[in-house]
XYZ file of C-alpha atoms in Angstrom:
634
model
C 165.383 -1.058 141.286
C 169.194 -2.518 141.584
C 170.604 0.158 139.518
C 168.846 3.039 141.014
C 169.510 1.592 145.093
C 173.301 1.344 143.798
C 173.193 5.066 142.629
C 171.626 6.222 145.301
C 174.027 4.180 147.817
C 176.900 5.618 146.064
C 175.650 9.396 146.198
C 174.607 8.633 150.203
C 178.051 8.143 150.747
C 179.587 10.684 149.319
C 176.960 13.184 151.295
C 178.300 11.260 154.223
C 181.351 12.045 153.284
C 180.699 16.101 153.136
C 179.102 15.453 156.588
C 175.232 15.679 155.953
C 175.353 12.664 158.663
C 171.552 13.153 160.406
C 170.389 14.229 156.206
C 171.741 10.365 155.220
C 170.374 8.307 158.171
C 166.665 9.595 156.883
C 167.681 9.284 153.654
C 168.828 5.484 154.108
C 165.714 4.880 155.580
C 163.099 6.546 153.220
C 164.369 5.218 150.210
C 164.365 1.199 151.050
C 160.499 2.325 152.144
C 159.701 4.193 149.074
C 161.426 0.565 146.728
C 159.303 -1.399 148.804
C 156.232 0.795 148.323
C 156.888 0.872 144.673
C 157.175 -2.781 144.702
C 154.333 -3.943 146.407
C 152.013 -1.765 144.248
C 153.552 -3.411 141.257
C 152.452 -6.797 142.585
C 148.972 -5.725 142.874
C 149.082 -4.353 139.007
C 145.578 -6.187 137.956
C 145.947 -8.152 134.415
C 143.418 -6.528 132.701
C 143.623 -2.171 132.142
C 139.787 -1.836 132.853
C 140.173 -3.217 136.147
C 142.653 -0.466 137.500
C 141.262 1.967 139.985
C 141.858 5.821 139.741
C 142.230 5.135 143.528
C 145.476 2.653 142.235
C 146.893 5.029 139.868
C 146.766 7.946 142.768
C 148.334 6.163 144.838
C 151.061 5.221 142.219
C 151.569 8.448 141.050
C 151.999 10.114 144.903
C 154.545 7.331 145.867
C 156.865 8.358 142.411
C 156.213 12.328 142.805
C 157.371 12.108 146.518
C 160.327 9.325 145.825
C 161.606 11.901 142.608
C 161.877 14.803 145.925
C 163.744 12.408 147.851
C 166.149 11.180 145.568
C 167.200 14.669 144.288
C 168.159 15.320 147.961
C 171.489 14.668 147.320
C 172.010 17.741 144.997
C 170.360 19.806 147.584
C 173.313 19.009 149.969
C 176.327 18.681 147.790
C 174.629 22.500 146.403
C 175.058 23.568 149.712
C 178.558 22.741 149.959
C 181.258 25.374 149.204
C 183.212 23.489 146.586
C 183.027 23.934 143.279
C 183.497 19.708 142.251
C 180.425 19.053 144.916
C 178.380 21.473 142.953
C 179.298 19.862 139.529
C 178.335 16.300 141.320
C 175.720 17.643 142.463
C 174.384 18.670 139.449
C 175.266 15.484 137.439
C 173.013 13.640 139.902
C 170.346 15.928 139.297
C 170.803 15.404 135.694
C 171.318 12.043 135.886
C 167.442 12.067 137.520
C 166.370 14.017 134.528
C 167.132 11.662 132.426
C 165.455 8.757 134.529
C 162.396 9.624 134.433
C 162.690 10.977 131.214
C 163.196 7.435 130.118
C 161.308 5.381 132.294
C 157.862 7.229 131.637
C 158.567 8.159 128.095
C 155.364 6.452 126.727
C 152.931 8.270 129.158
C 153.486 12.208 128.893
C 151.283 13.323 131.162
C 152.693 11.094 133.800
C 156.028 12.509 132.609
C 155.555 15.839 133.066
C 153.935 15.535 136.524
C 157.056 14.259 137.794
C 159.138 16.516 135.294
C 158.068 19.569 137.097
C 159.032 18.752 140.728
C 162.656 17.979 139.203
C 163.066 21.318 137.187
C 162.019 23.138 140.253
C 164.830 21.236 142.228
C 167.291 22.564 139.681
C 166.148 26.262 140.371
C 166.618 25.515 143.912
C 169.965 24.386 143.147
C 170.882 27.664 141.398
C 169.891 29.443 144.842
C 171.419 26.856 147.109
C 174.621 27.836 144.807
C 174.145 31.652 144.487
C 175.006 31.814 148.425
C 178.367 29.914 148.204
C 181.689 31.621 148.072
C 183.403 28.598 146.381
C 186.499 27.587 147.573
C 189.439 25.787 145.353
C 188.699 22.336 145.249
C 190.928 19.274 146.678
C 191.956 16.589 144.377
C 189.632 14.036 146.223
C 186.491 16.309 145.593
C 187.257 16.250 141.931
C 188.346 12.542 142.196
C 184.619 12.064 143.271
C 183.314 14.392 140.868
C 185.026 12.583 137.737
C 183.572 9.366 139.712
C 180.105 10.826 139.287
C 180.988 11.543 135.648
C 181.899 8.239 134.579
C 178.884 6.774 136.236
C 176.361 9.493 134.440
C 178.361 8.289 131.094
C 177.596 4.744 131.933
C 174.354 4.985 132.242
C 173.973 7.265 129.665
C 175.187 4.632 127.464
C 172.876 2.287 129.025
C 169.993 4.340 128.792
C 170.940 4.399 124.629
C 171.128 0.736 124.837
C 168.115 0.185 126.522
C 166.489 2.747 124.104
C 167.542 0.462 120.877
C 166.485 -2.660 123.027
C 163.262 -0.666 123.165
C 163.050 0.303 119.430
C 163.724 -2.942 118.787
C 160.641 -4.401 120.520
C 158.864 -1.398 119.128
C 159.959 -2.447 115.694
C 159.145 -6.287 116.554
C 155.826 -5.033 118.344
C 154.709 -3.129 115.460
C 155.380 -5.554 112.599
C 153.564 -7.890 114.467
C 150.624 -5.754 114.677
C 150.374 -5.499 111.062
C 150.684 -8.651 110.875
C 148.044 -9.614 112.893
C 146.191 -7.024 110.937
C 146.957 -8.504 107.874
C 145.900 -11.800 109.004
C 142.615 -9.966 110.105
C 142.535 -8.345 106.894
C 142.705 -11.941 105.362
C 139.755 -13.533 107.295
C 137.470 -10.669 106.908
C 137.560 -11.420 103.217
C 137.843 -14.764 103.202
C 136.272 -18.324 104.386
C 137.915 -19.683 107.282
C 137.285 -23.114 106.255
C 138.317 -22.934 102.220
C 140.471 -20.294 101.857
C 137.692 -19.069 99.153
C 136.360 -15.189 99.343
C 133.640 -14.848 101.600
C 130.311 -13.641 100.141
C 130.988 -9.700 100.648
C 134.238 -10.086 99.267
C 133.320 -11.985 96.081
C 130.259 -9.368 96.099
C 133.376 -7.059 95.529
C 135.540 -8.762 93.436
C 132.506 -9.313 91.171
C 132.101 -5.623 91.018
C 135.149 -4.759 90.591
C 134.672 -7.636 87.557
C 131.588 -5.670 85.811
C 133.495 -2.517 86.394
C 136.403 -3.345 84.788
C 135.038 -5.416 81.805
C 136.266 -4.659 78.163
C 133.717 -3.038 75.830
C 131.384 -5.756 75.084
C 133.083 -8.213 77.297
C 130.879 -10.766 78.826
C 131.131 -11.674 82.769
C 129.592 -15.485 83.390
C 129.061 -16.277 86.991
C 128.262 -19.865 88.015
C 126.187 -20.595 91.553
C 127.140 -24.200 92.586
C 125.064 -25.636 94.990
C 125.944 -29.032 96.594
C 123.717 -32.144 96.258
C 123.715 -34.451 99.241
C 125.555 -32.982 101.628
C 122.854 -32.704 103.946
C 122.654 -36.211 105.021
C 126.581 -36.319 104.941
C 126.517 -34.353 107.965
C 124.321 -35.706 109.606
C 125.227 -39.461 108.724
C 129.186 -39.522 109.180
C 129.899 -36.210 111.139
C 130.748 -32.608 110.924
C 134.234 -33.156 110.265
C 132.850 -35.288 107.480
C 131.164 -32.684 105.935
C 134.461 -29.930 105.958
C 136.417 -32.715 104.694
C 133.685 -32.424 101.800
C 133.826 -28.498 101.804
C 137.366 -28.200 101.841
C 137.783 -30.949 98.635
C 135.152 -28.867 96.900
C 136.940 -25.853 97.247
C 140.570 -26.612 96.352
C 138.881 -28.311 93.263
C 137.034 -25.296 92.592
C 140.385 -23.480 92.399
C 141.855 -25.511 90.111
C 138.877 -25.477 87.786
C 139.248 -21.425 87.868
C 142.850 -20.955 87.624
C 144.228 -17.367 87.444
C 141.649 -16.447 85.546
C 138.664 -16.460 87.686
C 137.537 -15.542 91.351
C 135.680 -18.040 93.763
C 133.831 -17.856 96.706
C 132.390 -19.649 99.528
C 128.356 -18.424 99.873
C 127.561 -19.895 102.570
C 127.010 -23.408 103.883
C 127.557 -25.691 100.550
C 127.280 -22.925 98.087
C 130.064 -21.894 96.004
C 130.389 -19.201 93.466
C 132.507 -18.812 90.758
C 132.692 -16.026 88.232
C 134.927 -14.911 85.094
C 135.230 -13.014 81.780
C 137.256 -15.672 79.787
C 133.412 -17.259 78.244
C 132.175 -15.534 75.503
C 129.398 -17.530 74.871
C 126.632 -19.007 76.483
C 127.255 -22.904 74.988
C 130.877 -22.669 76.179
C 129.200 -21.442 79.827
C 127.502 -24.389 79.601
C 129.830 -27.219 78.286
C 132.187 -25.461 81.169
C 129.761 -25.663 83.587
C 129.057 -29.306 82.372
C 133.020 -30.069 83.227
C 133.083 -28.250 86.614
C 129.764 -30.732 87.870
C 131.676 -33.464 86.273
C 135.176 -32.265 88.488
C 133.282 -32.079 91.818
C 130.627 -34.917 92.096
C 133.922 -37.520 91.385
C 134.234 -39.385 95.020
C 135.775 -37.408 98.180
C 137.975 -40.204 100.083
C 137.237 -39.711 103.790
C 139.042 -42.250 105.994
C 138.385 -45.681 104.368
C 135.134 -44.543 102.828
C 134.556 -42.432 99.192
C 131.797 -39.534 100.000
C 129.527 -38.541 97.068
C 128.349 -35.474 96.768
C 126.207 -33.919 93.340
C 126.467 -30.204 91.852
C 123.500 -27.807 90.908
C 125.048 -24.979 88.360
C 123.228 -22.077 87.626
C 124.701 -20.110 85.392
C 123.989 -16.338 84.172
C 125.718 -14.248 82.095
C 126.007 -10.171 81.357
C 124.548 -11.215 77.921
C 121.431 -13.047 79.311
C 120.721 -11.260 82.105
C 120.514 -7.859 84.225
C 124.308 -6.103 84.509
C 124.332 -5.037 88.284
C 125.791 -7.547 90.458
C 122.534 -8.019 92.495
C 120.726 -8.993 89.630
C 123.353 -10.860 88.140
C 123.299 -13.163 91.101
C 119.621 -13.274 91.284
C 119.521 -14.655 88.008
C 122.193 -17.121 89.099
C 120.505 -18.137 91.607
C 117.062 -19.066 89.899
C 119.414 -20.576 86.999
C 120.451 -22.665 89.887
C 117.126 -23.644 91.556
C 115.908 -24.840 88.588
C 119.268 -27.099 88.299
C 118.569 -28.418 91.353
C 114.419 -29.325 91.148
C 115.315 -30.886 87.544
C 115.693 -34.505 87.286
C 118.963 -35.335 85.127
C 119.958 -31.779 85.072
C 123.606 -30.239 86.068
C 123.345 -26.546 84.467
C 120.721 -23.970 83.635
C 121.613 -20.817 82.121
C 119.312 -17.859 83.159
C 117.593 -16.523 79.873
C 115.120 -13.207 80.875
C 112.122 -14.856 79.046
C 112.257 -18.554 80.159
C 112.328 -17.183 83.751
C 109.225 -15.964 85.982
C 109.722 -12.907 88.393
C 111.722 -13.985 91.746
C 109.829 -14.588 94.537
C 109.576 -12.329 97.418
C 109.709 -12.061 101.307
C 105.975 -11.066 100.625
C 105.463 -14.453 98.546
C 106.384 -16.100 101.405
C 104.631 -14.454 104.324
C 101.802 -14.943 102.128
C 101.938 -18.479 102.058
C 103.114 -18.714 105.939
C 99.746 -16.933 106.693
C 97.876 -19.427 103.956
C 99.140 -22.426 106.474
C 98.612 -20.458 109.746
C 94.846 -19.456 108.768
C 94.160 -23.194 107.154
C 93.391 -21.480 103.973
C 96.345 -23.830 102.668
C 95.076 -27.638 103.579
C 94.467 -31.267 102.618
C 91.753 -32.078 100.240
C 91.253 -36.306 100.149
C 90.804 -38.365 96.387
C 89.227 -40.908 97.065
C 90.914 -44.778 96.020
C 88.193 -47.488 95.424
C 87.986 -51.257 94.635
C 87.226 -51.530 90.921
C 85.013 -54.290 91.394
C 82.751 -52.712 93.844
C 83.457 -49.083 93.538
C 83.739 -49.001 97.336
C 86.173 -46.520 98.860
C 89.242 -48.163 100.265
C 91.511 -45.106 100.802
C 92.230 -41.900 99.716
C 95.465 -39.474 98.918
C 96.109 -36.425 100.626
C 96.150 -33.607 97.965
C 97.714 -30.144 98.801
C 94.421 -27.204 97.859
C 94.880 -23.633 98.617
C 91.747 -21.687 99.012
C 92.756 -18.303 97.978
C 90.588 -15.454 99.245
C 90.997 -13.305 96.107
C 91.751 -16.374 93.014
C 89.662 -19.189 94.536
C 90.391 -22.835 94.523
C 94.616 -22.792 93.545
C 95.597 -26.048 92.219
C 99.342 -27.613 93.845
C 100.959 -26.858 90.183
C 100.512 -23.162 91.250
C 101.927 -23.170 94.494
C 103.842 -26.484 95.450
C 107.435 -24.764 92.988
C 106.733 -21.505 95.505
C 107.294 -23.944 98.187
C 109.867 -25.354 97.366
C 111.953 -22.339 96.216
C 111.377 -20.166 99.549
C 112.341 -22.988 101.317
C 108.853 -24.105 103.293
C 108.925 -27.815 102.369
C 109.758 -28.591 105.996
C 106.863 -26.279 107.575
C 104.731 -27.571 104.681
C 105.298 -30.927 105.453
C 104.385 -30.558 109.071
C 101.196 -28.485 108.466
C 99.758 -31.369 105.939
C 100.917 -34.046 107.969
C 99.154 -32.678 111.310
C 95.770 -31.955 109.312
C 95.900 -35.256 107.661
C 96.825 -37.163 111.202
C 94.155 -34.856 113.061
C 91.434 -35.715 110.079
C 91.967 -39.604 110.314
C 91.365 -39.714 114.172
C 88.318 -37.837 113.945
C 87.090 -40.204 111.137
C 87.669 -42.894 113.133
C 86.423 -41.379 116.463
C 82.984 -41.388 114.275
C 83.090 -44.771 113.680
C 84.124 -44.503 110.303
C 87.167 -46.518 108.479
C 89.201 -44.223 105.864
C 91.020 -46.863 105.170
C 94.286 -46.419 103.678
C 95.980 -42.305 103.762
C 98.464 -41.335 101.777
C 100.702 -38.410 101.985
C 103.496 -37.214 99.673
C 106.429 -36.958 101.650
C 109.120 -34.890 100.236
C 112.996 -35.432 100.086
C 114.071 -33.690 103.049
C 111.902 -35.912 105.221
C 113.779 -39.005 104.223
C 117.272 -37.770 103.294
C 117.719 -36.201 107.190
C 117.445 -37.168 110.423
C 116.341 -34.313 111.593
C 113.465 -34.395 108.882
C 112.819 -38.346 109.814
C 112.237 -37.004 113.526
C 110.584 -34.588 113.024
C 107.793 -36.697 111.117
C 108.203 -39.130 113.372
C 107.266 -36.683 116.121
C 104.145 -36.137 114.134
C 102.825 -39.771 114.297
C 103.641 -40.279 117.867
C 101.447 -37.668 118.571
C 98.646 -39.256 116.976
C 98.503 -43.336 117.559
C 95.423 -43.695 116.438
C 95.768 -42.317 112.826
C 99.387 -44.370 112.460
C 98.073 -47.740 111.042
C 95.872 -45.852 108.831
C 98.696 -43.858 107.169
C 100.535 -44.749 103.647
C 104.038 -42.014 102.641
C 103.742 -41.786 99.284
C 107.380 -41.106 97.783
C 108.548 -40.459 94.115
C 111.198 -42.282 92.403
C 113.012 -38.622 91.105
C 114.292 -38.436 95.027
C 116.804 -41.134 94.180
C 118.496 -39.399 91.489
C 121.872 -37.485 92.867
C 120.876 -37.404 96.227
C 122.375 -39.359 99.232
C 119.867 -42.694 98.317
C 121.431 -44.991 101.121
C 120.289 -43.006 104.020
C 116.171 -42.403 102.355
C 116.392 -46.579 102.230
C 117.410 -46.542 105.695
C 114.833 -44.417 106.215
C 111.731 -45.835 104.481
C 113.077 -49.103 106.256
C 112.416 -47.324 109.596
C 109.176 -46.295 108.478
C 108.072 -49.682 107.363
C 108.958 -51.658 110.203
C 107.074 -48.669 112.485
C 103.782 -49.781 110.742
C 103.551 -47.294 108.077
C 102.870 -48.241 104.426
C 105.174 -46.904 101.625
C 103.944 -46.321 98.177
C 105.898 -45.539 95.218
C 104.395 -42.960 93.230
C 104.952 -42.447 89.218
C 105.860 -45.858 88.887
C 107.755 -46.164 85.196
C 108.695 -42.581 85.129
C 111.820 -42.789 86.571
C 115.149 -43.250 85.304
C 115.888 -46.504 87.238
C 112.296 -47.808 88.025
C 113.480 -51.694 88.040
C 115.850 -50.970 90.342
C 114.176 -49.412 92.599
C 111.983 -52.969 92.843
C 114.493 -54.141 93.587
C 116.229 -52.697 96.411
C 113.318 -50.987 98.202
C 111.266 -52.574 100.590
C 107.419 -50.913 100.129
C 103.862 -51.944 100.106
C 102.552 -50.089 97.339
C 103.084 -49.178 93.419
C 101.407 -46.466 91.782
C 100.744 -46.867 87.829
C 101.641 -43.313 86.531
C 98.729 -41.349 84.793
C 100.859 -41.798 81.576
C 100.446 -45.347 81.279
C 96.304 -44.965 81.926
C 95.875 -42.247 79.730
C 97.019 -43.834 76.618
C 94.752 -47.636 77.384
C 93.206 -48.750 74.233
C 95.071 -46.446 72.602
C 98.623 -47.943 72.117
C 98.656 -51.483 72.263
C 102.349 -51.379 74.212
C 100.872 -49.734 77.193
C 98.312 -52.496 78.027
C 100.950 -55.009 77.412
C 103.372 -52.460 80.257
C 100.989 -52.029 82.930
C 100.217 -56.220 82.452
C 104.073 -56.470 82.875
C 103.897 -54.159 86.222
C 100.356 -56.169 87.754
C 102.654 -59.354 86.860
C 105.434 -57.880 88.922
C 103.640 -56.499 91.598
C 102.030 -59.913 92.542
C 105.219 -61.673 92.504
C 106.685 -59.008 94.989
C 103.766 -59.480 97.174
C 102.705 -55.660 96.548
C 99.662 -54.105 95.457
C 98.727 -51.814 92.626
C 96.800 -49.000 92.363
C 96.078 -47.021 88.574
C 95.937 -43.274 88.877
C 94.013 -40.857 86.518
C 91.076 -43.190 85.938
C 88.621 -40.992 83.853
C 86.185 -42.740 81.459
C 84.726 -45.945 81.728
C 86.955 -47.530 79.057
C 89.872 -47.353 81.218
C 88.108 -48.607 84.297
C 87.135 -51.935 81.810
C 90.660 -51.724 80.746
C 91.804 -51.749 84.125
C 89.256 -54.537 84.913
C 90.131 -56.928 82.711
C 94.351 -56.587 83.009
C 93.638 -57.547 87.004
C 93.961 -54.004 88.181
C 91.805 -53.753 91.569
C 92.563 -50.241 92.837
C 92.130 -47.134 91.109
C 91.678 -43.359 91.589
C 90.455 -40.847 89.562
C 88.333 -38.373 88.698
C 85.583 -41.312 87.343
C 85.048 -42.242 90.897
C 85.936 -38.718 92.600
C 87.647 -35.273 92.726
C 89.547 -34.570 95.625
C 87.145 -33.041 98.347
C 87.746 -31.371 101.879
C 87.167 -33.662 104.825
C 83.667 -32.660 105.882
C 82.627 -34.062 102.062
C 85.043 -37.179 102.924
C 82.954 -38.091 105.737
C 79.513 -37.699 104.329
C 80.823 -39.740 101.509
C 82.152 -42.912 104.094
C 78.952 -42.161 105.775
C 77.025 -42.725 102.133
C 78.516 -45.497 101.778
C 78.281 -47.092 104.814
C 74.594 -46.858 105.081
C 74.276 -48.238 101.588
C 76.612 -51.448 102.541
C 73.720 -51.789 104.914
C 71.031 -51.439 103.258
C 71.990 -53.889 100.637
C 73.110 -56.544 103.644
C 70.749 -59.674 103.137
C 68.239 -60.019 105.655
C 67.236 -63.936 106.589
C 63.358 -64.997 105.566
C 61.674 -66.833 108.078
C 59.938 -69.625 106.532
C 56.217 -70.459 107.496
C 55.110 -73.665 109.606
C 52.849 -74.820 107.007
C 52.188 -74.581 103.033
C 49.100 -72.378 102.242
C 46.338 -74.558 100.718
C 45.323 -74.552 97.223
């Protein structure tokens, strides 16, 4: 605005000069209104382009195509004068316009050319303004004022170049910062914001680009690593916990791979990583041995060490399908089967030690099994060796298929578990089994002791513990009558601190714990010894082989002998022939189950047997003889 008002000042004076007086006193005062104008409506310039009005732009446009008319005025007059020097003045302003708005709207051509054309037609007007002059020799103060105009187009003609480089310049700046930013953007799209690892679709095509590119008999090993634990680390210490976690896992994961390999962050805490320098599947394995070794080692966090496990599967071009989606398929059941194996880091997929992969249609399936009730609770009974009287029962998963009958748990418990249902699973058992005990003892009947097998995820989250907890809240009545049933192979490399926290919740709530498989596990005495339950359960194992290996009787004596001092009780599963029950008997076993005293049986078969019995206990109750007044004679 200062540069153009000082032009235009100049140019005023000199047409005051040639004596366009009444020409200049408009002029003076249009052009401070037009700056203003122009001024204002820059002020109101909204922030964001979508927000401009075409009403705006109109408006913007009119004031600069009637201001451009205005300000060549000058030319018109000096045009009209009959000096040759005025006409060259006249002319450099013109040009000096020209340039201007050459300049100034550069960027937007339309705009440009809109005020372009009022400009070019001033210049023809000019030329005829001219044509009519006889031109008279000029003075030396006319061409004193004409060399003045020169100077000042050459100015800013070199200003205009200077303002043009300042422009590249930013152009330059502007654009390397664009690709830049697109480079950055480049970056993220293909890679894990947290780790710095490829994101799934780009490992998906650097793992192509792998199996493209492989030599002639070259064998491509990828490795799915799935974190154990980490669960309950977020939701014990915090979020931040848990990236401190990811972010450990990953730079060690780089290290481990070198140049040599690519890695990948899945998703949540699965990691990928895959390479062509293992030719065999023992050296996959020993190296997939050393990579769980690398990242279970402690993860410092503040003042605390976090411990996290590592699932491997592994599957290799050798073992397994070629295309990358089957390649990773067969990682991923490798990987599974890592992580629902006690004591196992690694499995390698081999095609014939592997069923079929599950399906979305495996899973509706099941969804719809739960939904319809064909998947529910069938009760074994527990009785009192001595009397044979039922004293409880455990709540045994039975789906009753409308096409294969009567499916046994082994069937469809690892389907489960693989499609990820153990949480609606849980809930479904847990609300039948709740819902059957309070109508058992709305009928006046006493089922005594309930068990349910409560899974990992129940006790290792809290979001798992609430959700059960939920469950009993909605059903008082059933609470006191309820045992969780929990397996010792939950301890091993998973976050054990928070499940004892948990079972301790449970325990002082009123609910009985039982340990399941008692002697199975890797760490069984331990376990006595830091867990607080109610409850041991001697593993079918141990009953099977009674009076047939001397050391067993002399094992489950040692476990009776340990229960009592712990103030627990004991209860001997797979009871089936009467010389185990006499077995049993005569170690000091009281409670048993098995299929000797009972298969498990719906509810409606659980009742009429409490029933059964119930009447019985009756009948056999001793009624008082009155005796008579006097003895009979003879």
């Amino acid at each position: 605005m200062f540069k153009r008002m000082t032009s235009a000042s100049m140019m005023l004076a000199v047409c005051w000069w040639v004596g366009a007086t009444q020409i200049v006193l408009g002029l003076v005062t249009a052009i401070p209104l037009y700056e203003l104008a122009l001024y204002l409506l820059a002020r109101k310039l909204p922030d964001q382009d979508e927000q401009i009005s075409v009403l705006y732009i109109f408006f913007v446009w009119l004031v600069n195509w009637t201001s451009t008319i205005v300000y060549l005025m000058p030319a018109f007059i000096l045009a009209s004068e009959p000096s040759a020097a005025m006409l060259l003045a006249g002319f450099l302003w013109l040009f000096g316009v020209f340039v201007h708005i050459s300049n100034t709207f550069a960027s937007m051509p339309f705009y440009n050319w809109s005020l372009m054309i009022p400009s070019y037609g001033s210049a023809f007007y000019v030329f005829f303004l001219a044509s009519g002059n006889a031109f008279l020799p000029s003075n030396e103060i006319e061409w004193v004022v004409t060399g003045s105009m020169m100077v000042v187009y050459i100015f800013n003609t070199f200003e205009t170049m200077h303002k043009q480089k300042d422009t590249q310049r930013a152009l330059n700046a502007a654009r390397e910062e664009a690709n830049s930013r697109l480079r950055a953007l480049e970056y993220l799209s293909q890679h894990d914001s947290l780790t710095g690892l490829f994101n799934r679709r780009a490992f998906d095509e650097a793992l192509a680009r792998l199996l493209t590119n492989r030599r002639r008999n070259g064998d491509v090993a990828v490795f799915l690593i799935d974190l154990d634990g980490f669960k309950p680390i977020n939701d014990t210490y915090s979020h931040d916990a848990g990236d401190q976690v990811l972010q450990t896992m990953a730079a060690r994961l780089k290290a481990i791979a070198g140049d040599t390999a690519i890695t990948g962050r899945l998703g949540g805490d699965e990691f990928a990583l895959a390479t062509r320098s293992i030719g065999t599947a023992a050296g996959a394995l020993r190296f997939a041995e050393q990579m769980a070794a690398d990242l279970s080692q402690p993860v410092p966090y503040g003042e605390k060490y976090l411990q996290v496990g590592a699932s491997i599967g592994i599957a290799m071009t050798s073992h397994a399908p070629k295309s990358l989606e089957a390649l990773c398929s067969a990682a991923d059941q490798a990987m599974y089967r890592a992580k629902t194996t006690a004591g196992v880091n690694a499995v390698l997929f081999e095609k014939d030690k592997f069923k079929p992969r599950l399906t979305l249609e495996d899973r509706q399936t099941l969804i719809e099994a739960m939904q319809t009730g064909a998947l529910r609770p069938f009760y074994q009974p527990k009785v009192d060796l001595l009397s044979q009287r039922t004293v409880g029962f455990e709540a045994l998963a039975r789906w009753q298929h409308p096409q294969r009958g009567l499916v046994p748990p082994s069937e469809f418990l690892p389907m489960i578990e693989e499609l990820g249902l153990h949480g609606d699973f849980l809930t479904h058992m847990a609300t039948i089994v709740l819902s059957d005990v309070e109508n058992m003892i709305a009928e006046g009947l006493d089922p005594g002791q309930v068990s349910l097998n409560v899974p990992e995820m129940a006790l290792a989250t809290h979001s798992g513990q609430k959700d059960l907890e939920d469950l009993l809240s909605a059903h008082p009545a059933a609470r006191a009558h309820l045992t969780l049933e929990i397996t010792e192979d939950i301890f091993i490399a998973r976050s054990a601190e928070i499940i004892r926290e948990s079972i301790a919740h449970f325990r002082r709530s009123g609910l009985r714990i039982s340990l399941d498989d008692f002697g199975t596990g890797f760490a069984s005495f331990q376990h006595l010894r830091e867990l607080e339950f109610d409850e041991l359960k001697v593993d079918v194992s141990f009953v099977a082989d009674l009076g047939l290996e001397p050391q067993v009787e002399v094992l489950i004596s040692g476990f009776l002998a340990m229960a009592e001092g712990l103030g627990v009780s004991v209860i001997a599963e797979g009871v089936e022939t009467e010389d185990q029950h006499a077995h049993l008997l005569r170690l000091g076993c009281k409670t048993a189950q098995g299929y000797l005293f009972g298969k498990a049986m719906p509810a409606s078969e659980t009742r009429i047997r409490l029933i059964t019995e119930q009447c019985s206990a009756r009948a056999m109750r001793p009624v008082e003889v009155l005796r008579p007044l006097a003895a009979p004679n003879g």
